[in-house]
Every structure is written in structure tokens, then in C-alpha cells.
Coordinates of N, CA, C and O in Angstrom, one line a residue:
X1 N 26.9 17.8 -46.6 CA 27.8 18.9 -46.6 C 29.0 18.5 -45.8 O 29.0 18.4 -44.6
X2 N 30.3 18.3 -46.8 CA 31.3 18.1 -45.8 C 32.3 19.5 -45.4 O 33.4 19.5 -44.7
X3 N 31.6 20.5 -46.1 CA 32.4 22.0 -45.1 C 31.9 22.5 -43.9 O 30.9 22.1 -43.3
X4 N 32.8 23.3 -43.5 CA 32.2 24.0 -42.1 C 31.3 25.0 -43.0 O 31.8 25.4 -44.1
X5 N 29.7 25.6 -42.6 CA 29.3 26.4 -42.8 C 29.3 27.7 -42.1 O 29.3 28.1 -41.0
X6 N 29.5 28.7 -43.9 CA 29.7 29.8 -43.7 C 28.7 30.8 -42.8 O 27.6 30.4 -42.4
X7 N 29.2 31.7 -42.5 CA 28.1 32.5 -41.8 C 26.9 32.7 -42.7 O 25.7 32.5 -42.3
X8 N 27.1 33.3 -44.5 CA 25.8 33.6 -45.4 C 25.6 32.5 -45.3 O 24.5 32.5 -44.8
X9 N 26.0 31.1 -45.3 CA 24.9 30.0 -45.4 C 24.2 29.3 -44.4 O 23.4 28.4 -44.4
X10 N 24.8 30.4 -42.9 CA 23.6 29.9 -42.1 C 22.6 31.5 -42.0 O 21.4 31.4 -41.7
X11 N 23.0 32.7 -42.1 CA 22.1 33.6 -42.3 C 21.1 33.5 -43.6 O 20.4 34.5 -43.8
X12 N 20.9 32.5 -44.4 CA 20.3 32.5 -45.4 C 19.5 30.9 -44.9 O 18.4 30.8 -45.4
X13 N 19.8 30.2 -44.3 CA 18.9 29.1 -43.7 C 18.2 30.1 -42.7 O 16.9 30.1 -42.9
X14 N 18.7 31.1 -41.7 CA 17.6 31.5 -40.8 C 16.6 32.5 -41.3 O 15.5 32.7 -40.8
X15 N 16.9 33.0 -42.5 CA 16.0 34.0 -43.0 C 14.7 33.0 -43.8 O 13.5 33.1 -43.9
X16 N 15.8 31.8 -44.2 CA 14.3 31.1 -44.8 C 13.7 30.4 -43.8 O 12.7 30.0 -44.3
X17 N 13.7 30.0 -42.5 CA 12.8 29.5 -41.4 C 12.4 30.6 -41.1 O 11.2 30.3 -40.8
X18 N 12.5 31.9 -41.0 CA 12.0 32.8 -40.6 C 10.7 33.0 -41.8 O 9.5 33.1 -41.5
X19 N 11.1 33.1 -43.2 CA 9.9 32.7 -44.4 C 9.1 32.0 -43.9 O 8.1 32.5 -43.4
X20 N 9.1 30.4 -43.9 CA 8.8 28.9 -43.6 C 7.6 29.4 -42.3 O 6.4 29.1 -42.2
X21 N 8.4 30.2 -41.4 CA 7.5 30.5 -40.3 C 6.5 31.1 -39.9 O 5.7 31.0 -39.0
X22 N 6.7 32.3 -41.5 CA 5.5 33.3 -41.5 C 4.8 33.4 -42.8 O 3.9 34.2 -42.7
X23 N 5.0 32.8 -43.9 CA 4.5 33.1 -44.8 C 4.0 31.3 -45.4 O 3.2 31.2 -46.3
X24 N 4.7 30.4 -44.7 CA 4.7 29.1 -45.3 C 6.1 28.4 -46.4 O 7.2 28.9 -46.6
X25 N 5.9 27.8 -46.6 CA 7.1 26.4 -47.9 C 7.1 25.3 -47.0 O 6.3 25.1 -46.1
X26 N 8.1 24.6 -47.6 CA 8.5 23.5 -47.2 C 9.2 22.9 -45.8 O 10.4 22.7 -46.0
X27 N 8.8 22.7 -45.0 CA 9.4 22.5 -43.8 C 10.1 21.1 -44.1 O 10.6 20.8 -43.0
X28 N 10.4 20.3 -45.1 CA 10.7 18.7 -45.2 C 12.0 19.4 -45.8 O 12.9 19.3 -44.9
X29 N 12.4 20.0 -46.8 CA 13.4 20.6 -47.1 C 14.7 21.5 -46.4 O 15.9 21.8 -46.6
X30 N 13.5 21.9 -45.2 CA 14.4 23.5 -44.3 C 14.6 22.0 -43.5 O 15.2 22.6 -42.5
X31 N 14.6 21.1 -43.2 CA 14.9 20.1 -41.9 C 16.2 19.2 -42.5 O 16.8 18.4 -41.8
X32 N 16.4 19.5 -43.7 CA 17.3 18.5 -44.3 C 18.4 19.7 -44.5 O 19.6 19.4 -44.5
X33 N 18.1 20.6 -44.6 CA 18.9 22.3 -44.9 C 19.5 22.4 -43.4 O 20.8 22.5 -43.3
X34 N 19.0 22.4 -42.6 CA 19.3 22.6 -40.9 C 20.1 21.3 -40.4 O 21.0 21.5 -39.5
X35 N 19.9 19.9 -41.0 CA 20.8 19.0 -40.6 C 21.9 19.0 -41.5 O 23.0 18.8 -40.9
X36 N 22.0 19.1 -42.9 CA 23.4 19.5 -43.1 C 24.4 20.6 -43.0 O 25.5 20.5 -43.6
X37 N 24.1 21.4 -42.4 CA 24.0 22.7 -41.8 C 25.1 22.0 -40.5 O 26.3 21.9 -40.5
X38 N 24.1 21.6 -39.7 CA 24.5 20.8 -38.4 C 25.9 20.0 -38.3 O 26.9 20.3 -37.6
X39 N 25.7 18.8 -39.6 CA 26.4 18.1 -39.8 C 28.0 18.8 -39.9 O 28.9 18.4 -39.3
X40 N 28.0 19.8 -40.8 CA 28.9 20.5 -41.4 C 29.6 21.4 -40.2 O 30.7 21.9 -40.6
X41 N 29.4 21.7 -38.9 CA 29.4 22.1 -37.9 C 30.4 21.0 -37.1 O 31.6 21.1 -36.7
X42 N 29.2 19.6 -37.0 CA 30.0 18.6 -35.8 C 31.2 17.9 -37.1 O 32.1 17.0 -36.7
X43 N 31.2 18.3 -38.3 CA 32.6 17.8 -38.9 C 33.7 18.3 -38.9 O 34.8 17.8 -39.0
X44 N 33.2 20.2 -38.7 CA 34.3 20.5 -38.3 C 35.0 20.8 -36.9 O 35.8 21.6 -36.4
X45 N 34.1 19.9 -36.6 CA 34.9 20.1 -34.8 C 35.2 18.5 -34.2 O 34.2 18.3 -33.5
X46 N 35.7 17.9 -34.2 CA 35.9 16.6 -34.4 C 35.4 15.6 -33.2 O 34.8 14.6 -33.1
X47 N 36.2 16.8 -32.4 CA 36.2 16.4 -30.8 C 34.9 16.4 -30.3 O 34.6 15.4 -29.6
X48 N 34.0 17.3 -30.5 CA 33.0 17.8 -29.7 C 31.6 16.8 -30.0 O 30.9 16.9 -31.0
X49 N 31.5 15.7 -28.7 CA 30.2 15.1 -29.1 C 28.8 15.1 -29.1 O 28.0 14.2 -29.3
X50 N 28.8 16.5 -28.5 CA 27.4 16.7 -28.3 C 26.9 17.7 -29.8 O 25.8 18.1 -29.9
X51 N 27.7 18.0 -30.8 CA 27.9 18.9 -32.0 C 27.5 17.4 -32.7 O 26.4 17.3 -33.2
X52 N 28.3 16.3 -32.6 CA 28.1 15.1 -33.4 C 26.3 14.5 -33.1 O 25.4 14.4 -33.9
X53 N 26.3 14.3 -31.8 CA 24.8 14.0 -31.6 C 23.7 15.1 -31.7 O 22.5 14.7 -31.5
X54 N 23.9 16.4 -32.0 CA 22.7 17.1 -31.9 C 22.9 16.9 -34.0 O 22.3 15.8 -34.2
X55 N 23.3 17.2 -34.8 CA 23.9 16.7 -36.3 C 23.1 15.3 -36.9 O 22.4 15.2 -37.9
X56 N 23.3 14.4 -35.9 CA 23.0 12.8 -36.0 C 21.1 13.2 -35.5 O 20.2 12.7 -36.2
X57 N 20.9 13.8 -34.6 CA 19.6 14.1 -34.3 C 18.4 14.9 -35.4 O 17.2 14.7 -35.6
X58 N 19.1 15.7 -35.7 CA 18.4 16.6 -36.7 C 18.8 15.6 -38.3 O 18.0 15.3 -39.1
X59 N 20.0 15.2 -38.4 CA 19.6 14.0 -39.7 C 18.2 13.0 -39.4 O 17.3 12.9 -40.2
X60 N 18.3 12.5 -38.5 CA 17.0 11.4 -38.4 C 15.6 12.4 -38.4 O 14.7 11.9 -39.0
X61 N 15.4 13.6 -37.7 CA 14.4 13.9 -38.0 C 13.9 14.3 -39.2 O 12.7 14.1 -39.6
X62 N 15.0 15.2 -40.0 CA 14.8 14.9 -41.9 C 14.4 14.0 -42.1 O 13.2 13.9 -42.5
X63 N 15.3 12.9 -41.7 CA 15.1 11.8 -43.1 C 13.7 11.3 -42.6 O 13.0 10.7 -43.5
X64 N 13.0 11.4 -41.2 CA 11.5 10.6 -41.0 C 10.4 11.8 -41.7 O 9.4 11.5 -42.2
X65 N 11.1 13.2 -41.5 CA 9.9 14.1 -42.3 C 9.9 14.0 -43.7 O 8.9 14.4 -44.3
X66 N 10.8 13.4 -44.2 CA 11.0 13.3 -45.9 C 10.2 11.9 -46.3 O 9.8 11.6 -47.4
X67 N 10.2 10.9 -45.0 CA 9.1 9.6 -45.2 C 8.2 9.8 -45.5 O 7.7 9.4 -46.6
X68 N 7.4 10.9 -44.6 CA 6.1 11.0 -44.0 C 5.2 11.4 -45.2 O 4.0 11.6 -44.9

């Protein structure tokens, strides 16, 4: 995702972890959904490195739940 995310598209990632959380799906998907999410966040703020490292953190834990 190289936009900043909208507010519906992070109210629509929290309603589906809130699904994910109570009823079940895919947690390998909501983790790759939440890092580009992230990502889209620390891109648009350029400066800010702890937006870039929490982004870069939640990508690697996707990409190891998407190994697994």
C-alpha cells in the first residue's frame, strides 16, 4: 500500500479483527492487512522513525505467519 490509509479502511480492518477475534478467519491475512495498513501510515509521514519501525515490524511478522 503506497497511500496513507483512510479512516473506512482502517475502521474496516478493526471490525474484521474484531470478527477474527470472536467468531474466527484468517489471522495470516488480517497480519498482512494490519502491516500494510502500517506501512501506508510510516509512508506517509516520512520523518517519523518509530511509524517506519513499528511498519517494518508488523511486515516481518506477516511475512513469518504467511511461512508457517
Amino acid at each position: 500500500m503506497s497511500h496513507r490509509p483512510t479512516v473506512d479502511e482502517i475502521a474496516a480492518f478493526l471490525a474484521d479483527l474484531k470478527a477474527v477475534c470472536t467468531i474466527g478467519g484468517d489471522p495470516v491475512e488480517l497480519a498482512a492487512r494490519k502491516a500494510d495498513l502500517l506501512e501506508g501510515i510510516a509512508d506517509a509521514m516520512p520523518g517519523d522513525q518509530e511509524a517506519a519501525e513499528v511498519a517494518r515490524a508488523a511486515r516481518v511478522a506477516a511475512d513469518e505467519a504467511r511461512e508457517r
